[in-house]
Short mmCIF file of C-alpha atoms and ligand atoms in Angstrom, two decimals:
data_model
loop_
_atom_site.label_atom_id
_atom_site.label_comp_id
_atom_site.label_asym_id
_atom_site.label_seq_id
_atom_site.Cartn_x
_atom_site.Cartn_y
_atom_site.Cartn_z
CA MET A 1413 6.89 37.50 -8.43
CA LYS A 1414 5.51 35.86 -11.58
CA ILE A 1415 2.98 33.09 -11.09
CA PHE A 1416 1.94 30.52 -13.67
CA LEU A 1417 -1.85 30.54 -13.82
CA ASP A 1418 -3.89 28.71 -16.43
CA GLY A 1419 -1.31 28.79 -19.19
CA GLN A 1420 0.14 32.24 -18.52
CA LEU A 1421 2.77 33.88 -16.38
CA VAL A 1422 1.06 36.71 -14.52
CA ASP A 1423 2.04 39.17 -11.81
CA GLU A 1424 1.47 38.00 -8.26
CA LYS A 1425 -1.31 40.56 -7.76
CA ASP A 1426 -3.16 39.22 -10.82
CA ALA A 1427 -2.79 35.58 -9.77
CA VAL A 1428 -6.29 35.12 -8.38
CA VAL A 1429 -8.94 32.41 -8.58
CA SER A 1430 -12.71 32.59 -8.31
CA VAL A 1431 -14.50 32.45 -4.95
CA PHE A 1432 -16.56 29.72 -6.65
CA ASP A 1433 -13.46 27.57 -7.18
CA HIS A 1434 -14.08 24.24 -5.53
CA GLY A 1435 -10.46 24.19 -4.39
CA LEU A 1436 -11.47 27.02 -2.04
CA LEU A 1437 -15.02 25.89 -1.30
CA TYR A 1438 -14.27 22.21 -0.68
CA GLY A 1439 -10.53 21.61 -0.76
CA ASP A 1440 -11.25 19.90 -4.06
CA GLY A 1441 -7.91 19.76 -5.81
CA VAL A 1442 -4.39 18.35 -5.66
CA PHE A 1443 -0.91 19.76 -5.13
CA GLU A 1444 2.82 19.08 -5.09
CA GLY A 1445 5.74 20.62 -3.26
CA THR A 1446 9.06 20.39 -5.14
CA ARG A 1447 12.47 21.93 -4.53
CA ILE A 1448 14.99 23.52 -6.85
CA TYR A 1449 18.66 23.26 -5.89
CA ASP A 1450 21.30 25.18 -7.85
CA GLY A 1451 19.09 25.23 -10.95
CA ASN A 1452 18.11 21.56 -10.70
CA ILE A 1453 14.41 20.89 -10.08
CA ALA A 1454 14.86 17.81 -7.93
CA PHE A 1455 12.80 14.76 -8.91
CA LEU A 1456 10.37 16.89 -10.93
CA LYS A 1457 9.12 13.96 -13.02
CA GLU A 1458 8.39 11.88 -9.91
CA HIS A 1459 6.45 14.77 -8.38
CA LEU A 1460 4.41 15.28 -11.53
CA ASP A 1461 3.70 11.54 -11.78
CA ARG A 1462 2.24 11.71 -8.28
CA LEU A 1463 0.28 14.87 -9.16
CA PHE A 1464 -1.30 13.10 -12.14
CA GLU A 1465 -2.08 10.01 -10.05
CA SER A 1466 -3.73 12.11 -7.32
CA ALA A 1467 -5.74 13.95 -9.99
CA LYS A 1468 -6.77 10.69 -11.62
CA VAL A 1469 -8.15 9.30 -8.37
CA LEU A 1470 -10.24 12.47 -7.90
CA MET A 1471 -11.20 12.52 -11.60
CA ILE A 1472 -9.67 15.95 -12.17
CA ASP A 1473 -8.56 16.61 -15.73
CA ILE A 1474 -5.38 18.70 -15.42
CA GLY A 1475 -5.74 19.76 -19.06
CA MET A 1476 -1.97 19.77 -19.67
CA THR A 1477 0.47 16.99 -20.47
CA LYS A 1478 3.36 16.14 -18.15
CA GLU A 1479 5.77 17.55 -20.73
CA GLU A 1480 3.82 20.82 -20.82
CA LEU A 1481 3.86 20.99 -17.03
CA ILE A 1482 7.61 20.36 -16.94
CA GLN A 1483 8.12 23.21 -19.41
CA ALA A 1484 5.76 25.50 -17.48
CA THR A 1485 7.66 24.72 -14.26
CA VAL A 1486 11.00 25.54 -15.88
CA ASP A 1487 9.54 28.75 -17.37
CA THR A 1488 8.16 29.83 -13.99
CA CYS A 1489 11.52 29.32 -12.26
CA LYS A 1490 13.31 31.21 -15.03
CA ALA A 1491 10.80 34.09 -14.98
CA ASN A 1492 11.57 34.52 -11.27
CA GLY A 1493 15.32 33.94 -11.57
CA LEU A 1494 14.88 31.11 -9.08
CA GLU A 1495 17.80 28.71 -8.73
CA ASN A 1496 17.20 27.67 -5.14
CA GLY A 1497 13.76 27.48 -3.62
CA TYR A 1498 10.46 25.73 -3.33
CA ILE A 1499 7.93 25.16 -6.10
CA ARG A 1500 4.26 24.61 -5.43
CA HIS A 1501 2.01 23.05 -8.08
CA VAL A 1502 -1.70 23.42 -7.37
CA VAL A 1503 -4.51 22.03 -9.49
CA THR A 1504 -7.98 23.05 -8.34
CA ARG A 1505 -11.25 21.60 -9.58
CA GLY A 1506 -12.04 25.07 -10.95
CA ALA A 1507 -15.01 27.40 -10.62
CA GLY A 1508 -18.44 25.81 -10.29
CA THR A 1509 -21.65 26.29 -8.35
CA LEU A 1510 -22.13 26.31 -4.59
CA GLY A 1511 -23.15 22.65 -4.74
CA LEU A 1512 -20.69 19.77 -4.45
CA ASN A 1513 -21.14 18.52 -8.02
CA PRO A 1514 -17.64 18.57 -9.53
CA TYR A 1515 -19.04 18.00 -13.02
CA LEU A 1516 -20.43 21.54 -12.97
CA CYS A 1517 -16.89 22.94 -12.67
CA LYS A 1518 -15.89 23.82 -16.21
CA LYS A 1519 -12.12 23.71 -16.12
CA ALA A 1520 -9.39 22.90 -13.62
CA SER A 1521 -7.05 25.74 -12.68
CA VAL A 1522 -3.33 25.01 -12.85
CA ILE A 1523 -1.09 27.16 -10.66
CA ILE A 1524 2.70 27.10 -10.27
CA ILE A 1525 4.35 29.22 -7.58
CA ALA A 1526 8.16 29.38 -7.51
CA ALA A 1527 9.12 30.81 -4.15
CA SER A 1528 11.54 30.51 -1.29
CA ILE A 1529 11.31 28.08 1.57
CA LYS A 1530 11.58 28.41 5.30
CA LEU A 1531 13.34 25.34 6.67
CA TYR A 1532 13.53 24.09 10.19
CA PRO A 1533 16.31 25.95 12.01
CA GLN A 1534 19.82 24.59 11.36
CA GLU A 1535 20.02 23.77 15.06
CA MET A 1536 17.38 21.08 14.48
CA TYR A 1537 19.43 19.45 11.71
CA ASP A 1538 22.48 19.47 13.96
CA ASN A 1539 20.77 18.28 17.13
CA GLY A 1540 17.60 16.55 15.90
CA MET A 1541 13.97 17.25 16.73
CA LYS A 1542 11.64 16.17 19.50
CA ILE A 1543 8.17 15.06 18.51
CA ILE A 1544 4.97 13.79 20.12
CA THR A 1545 2.28 11.37 18.99
CA ALA A 1546 -0.83 13.24 17.92
CA GLY A 1547 -4.23 12.15 19.20
CA THR A 1548 -5.62 12.88 15.75
CA ILE A 1549 -5.68 9.62 13.78
CA ARG A 1550 -4.51 9.61 10.14
CA ASN A 1551 -7.36 9.50 7.63
CA MET A 1552 -8.65 6.01 6.99
CA SER A 1553 -7.50 4.94 3.52
CA GLU A 1554 -10.97 3.79 2.52
CA ALA A 1555 -12.36 7.25 3.38
CA LEU A 1556 -9.69 9.51 1.88
CA ASN A 1557 -6.53 7.71 0.87
CA PRO A 1558 -3.45 9.50 2.26
CA ARG A 1559 -1.67 8.62 -0.99
CA VAL A 1560 -3.78 11.30 -2.66
CA LYS A 1561 -2.00 14.60 -2.10
CA SER A 1562 -5.20 16.59 -2.04
CA LEU A 1563 -5.89 20.21 -1.09
CA ASN A 1564 -7.76 18.91 1.93
CA TYR A 1565 -5.03 18.77 4.56
CA LEU A 1566 -7.26 19.24 7.60
CA ASN A 1567 -6.30 15.83 8.99
CA ASN A 1568 -2.64 16.86 8.99
CA ILE A 1569 -3.40 20.38 10.21
CA MET A 1570 -5.35 19.04 13.21
CA ALA A 1571 -2.30 16.95 14.13
CA LYS A 1572 0.10 19.86 13.54
CA ILE A 1573 -1.96 22.02 15.91
CA GLU A 1574 -1.45 19.37 18.60
CA ALA A 1575 2.30 19.35 17.96
CA ILE A 1576 2.66 23.12 18.16
CA ASN A 1577 0.43 23.29 21.25
CA ALA A 1578 2.73 20.74 22.86
CA GLY A 1579 5.78 22.89 22.06
CA VAL A 1580 7.24 20.77 19.23
CA MET A 1581 7.29 21.22 15.44
CA GLU A 1582 6.16 17.79 14.23
CA CYS A 1583 4.19 14.81 15.40
CA LEU A 1584 3.70 11.15 14.69
CA MET A 1585 0.31 10.10 13.32
CA LEU A 1586 -1.14 6.64 13.86
CA ASN A 1587 -3.68 4.95 11.61
CA PRO A 1588 -7.14 3.83 12.81
CA GLN A 1589 -5.63 0.47 13.89
CA GLY A 1590 -3.07 2.23 16.10
CA TYR A 1591 -0.07 1.50 13.87
CA VAL A 1592 2.38 4.16 12.73
CA ALA A 1593 1.38 5.96 9.51
CA GLU A 1594 3.68 8.97 9.12
CA ALA A 1595 4.28 12.46 10.48
CA SER A 1596 1.91 15.34 9.76
CA GLY A 1597 3.96 16.44 6.75
CA ASP A 1598 6.77 13.90 6.47
CA ASN A 1599 7.41 10.16 6.27
CA VAL A 1600 9.01 8.32 9.17
CA PHE A 1601 11.92 5.86 9.24
CA VAL A 1602 13.42 3.59 11.89
CA VAL A 1603 17.04 2.37 12.00
CA LYS A 1604 17.78 -0.77 14.00
CA GLY A 1605 21.17 -2.38 13.42
CA ASN A 1606 21.75 -2.52 9.67
CA LYS A 1607 18.04 -2.43 8.90
CA LEU A 1608 15.99 0.54 7.77
CA THR A 1609 12.20 0.30 8.01
CA THR A 1610 9.27 2.55 7.18
CA PRO A 1611 5.53 1.90 7.22
CA PRO A 1612 4.02 0.73 3.92
CA THR A 1613 1.72 3.26 2.24
CA TRP A 1614 -1.31 1.08 3.01
CA CYS A 1615 -0.74 1.88 6.69
CA GLY A 1616 -1.72 5.46 5.87
CA ALA A 1617 1.41 7.12 4.52
CA LEU A 1618 1.87 9.35 1.52
CA GLU A 1619 4.22 7.73 -0.98
CA GLY A 1620 6.85 10.37 -0.36
CA ILE A 1621 9.36 11.10 -3.10
CA THR A 1622 12.07 11.71 -0.48
CA ARG A 1623 11.04 8.40 1.12
CA GLU A 1624 11.66 6.53 -2.15
CA LYS A 1625 15.01 8.25 -2.75
CA VAL A 1626 16.21 7.61 0.80
CA MET A 1627 15.30 3.91 0.55
CA ASP A 1628 17.39 3.72 -2.65
CA LEU A 1629 20.32 5.51 -0.98
CA ALA A 1630 20.18 3.20 2.03
CA ARG A 1631 20.24 0.13 -0.25
CA GLU A 1632 23.26 1.61 -2.04
CA MET A 1633 24.89 1.99 1.38
CA GLY A 1634 24.39 -1.74 1.93
CA MET A 1635 21.51 -1.51 4.36
CA GLU A 1636 18.59 -3.90 4.47
CA VAL A 1637 15.47 -1.86 3.66
CA GLU A 1638 11.96 -2.99 4.40
CA GLU A 1639 8.45 -1.53 4.44
CA THR A 1640 6.83 -2.94 7.54
CA VAL A 1641 3.88 -2.42 9.85
CA MET A 1642 5.15 -0.79 13.02
CA SER A 1643 3.87 0.44 16.34
CA ARG A 1644 5.30 3.13 18.58
CA TYR A 1645 7.26 0.39 20.35
CA GLU A 1646 9.60 0.13 17.34
CA ILE A 1647 10.13 3.88 17.41
CA TRP A 1648 10.70 4.18 21.13
CA THR A 1649 13.26 1.34 21.00
CA ALA A 1650 14.98 2.27 17.72
CA ASP A 1651 18.67 3.03 17.34
CA GLU A 1652 17.79 6.02 15.19
CA VAL A 1653 14.63 7.64 13.81
CA PHE A 1654 14.36 10.26 11.11
CA LEU A 1655 11.75 12.01 9.00
CA THR A 1656 11.85 12.61 5.25
CA GLY A 1657 10.09 15.20 3.12
CA THR A 1658 10.77 17.59 0.30
CA ALA A 1659 10.82 20.58 2.62
CA ALA A 1660 12.43 18.90 5.65
CA GLU A 1661 14.79 16.71 3.56
CA VAL A 1662 16.15 14.18 6.09
CA ILE A 1663 15.99 15.18 9.75
CA ALA A 1664 16.73 13.21 12.89
CA VAL A 1665 14.09 12.60 15.54
CA ILE A 1666 15.70 12.38 18.96
CA GLU A 1667 12.68 12.01 21.18
CA LEU A 1668 9.11 10.69 20.88
CA ASP A 1669 6.67 11.21 23.74
CA LYS A 1670 9.50 12.05 26.16
CA ARG A 1671 11.37 8.80 25.38
CA PRO A 1672 14.84 9.61 24.03
CA ILE A 1673 15.64 7.67 20.86
CA GLY A 1674 18.98 5.86 20.92
CA ASN A 1675 21.40 8.09 22.79
CA GLY A 1676 19.20 11.15 22.18
CA LYS A 1677 21.42 12.51 19.40
CA PRO A 1678 21.23 12.27 15.57
CA GLY A 1679 22.78 8.92 14.66
CA PRO A 1680 25.52 8.07 12.15
CA ILE A 1681 23.16 6.46 9.61
CA THR A 1682 20.87 9.49 9.65
CA ASN A 1683 23.84 11.80 9.17
CA LYS A 1684 25.15 9.68 6.29
CA LEU A 1685 21.74 9.76 4.61
CA ILE A 1686 21.44 13.53 5.08
CA GLU A 1687 24.78 13.91 3.31
CA ALA A 1688 23.94 11.47 0.48
CA TYR A 1689 20.53 13.09 -0.05
CA ARG A 1690 22.06 16.57 -0.31
CA LYS A 1691 24.34 15.28 -3.07
CA LEU A 1692 21.46 13.68 -4.95
CA VAL A 1693 19.18 16.73 -5.06
CA VAL A 1694 21.61 18.75 -7.18
CA SER A 1695 21.94 16.05 -9.85
CA ASP A 1696 18.69 14.01 -10.07
CA GLY A 1697 15.95 16.06 -11.73
CA VAL A 1698 15.32 18.59 -14.48
CA ARG A 1699 17.82 21.39 -14.99
CA ILE A 1700 16.37 24.80 -15.85
CA GLY A 1701 19.37 25.37 -18.17
N1 LIG B 3247 3.59 12.89 4.21
C1 LIG B 3247 2.82 13.97 4.06
C2 LIG B 3247 1.50 14.00 4.72
C3 LIG B 3247 3.26 15.06 3.30
O1 LIG B 3247 2.49 16.12 3.13
C4 LIG B 3247 4.53 15.00 2.69
C5 LIG B 3247 5.02 16.13 1.83
N2 LIG B 3247 5.24 17.30 2.57
C6 LIG B 3247 5.33 13.86 2.90
C7 LIG B 3247 4.81 12.82 3.65
C8 LIG B 3247 6.69 13.74 2.29
O2 LIG B 3247 6.56 13.58 0.90
P1 LIG B 3247 7.68 14.09 -0.11
O3 LIG B 3247 8.94 13.42 0.27
O4 LIG B 3247 7.20 13.67 -1.45
O5 LIG B 3247 7.76 15.57 0.05
#
């Protein structure tokens, strides 16, 4: 496998960073997860916009323009003959000293990995997934804003551990006020009648790219779409619930905390959105040509 590392495509075995890189020492960096479908890098510009915004908040100078990163992403896919898969962009603060001071790190490292992806089993797309509410609260926005897609995912990992220990693959995370934020690696949506709702980002959600696209698709389908503060009550009593994310795409949730959602099966709106989303990902984005 060829990896893009600091301006060059190198062999996987040569794609290494310093043990003094603050990405390793402190989780000081940002990342993106993007998918390529039949040679189309879905929503690449939107992902890179978010990467640059995350980097700006943390005052990390990526050292490349968006256009250069688009080209580097295309080149990395081509070098690996990748037409379908998962692309990971990582920008670390770079090598510095053992102290926290980010200003002593000379140059950010930019990494692009074009690889395959392991999805949830097909059975889960057909039948939906059961989830629990994690006891781990989503990071408080004023401490570390969940809109920053940083290399420090310990908050999400703590919640994911709870999910796996409970025998499920995902979990709901609440914010410090007890309202719904998102799942450990996905956004969450509620369908009730003709209305689709999702928590606003200020409730502690990442501004998911899939989330934005699904809201657009639902509007096109004639649904009323609203970002609204919600508690678990709205989820337990919903007609349908689903999660969205680049890796998961759109997937039905059929149970939260042992309460079946709706009739306990993926609902018609969720299935329609899954279908519409799968059409969109092959056309909206940057083609590798
Ligand atoms: N929330 C979190 C915490 C995530 O890590 C992700 C991405 N895996 C999402 C939501 C979904 O975002 P996107 O649709 O941009 O992949």
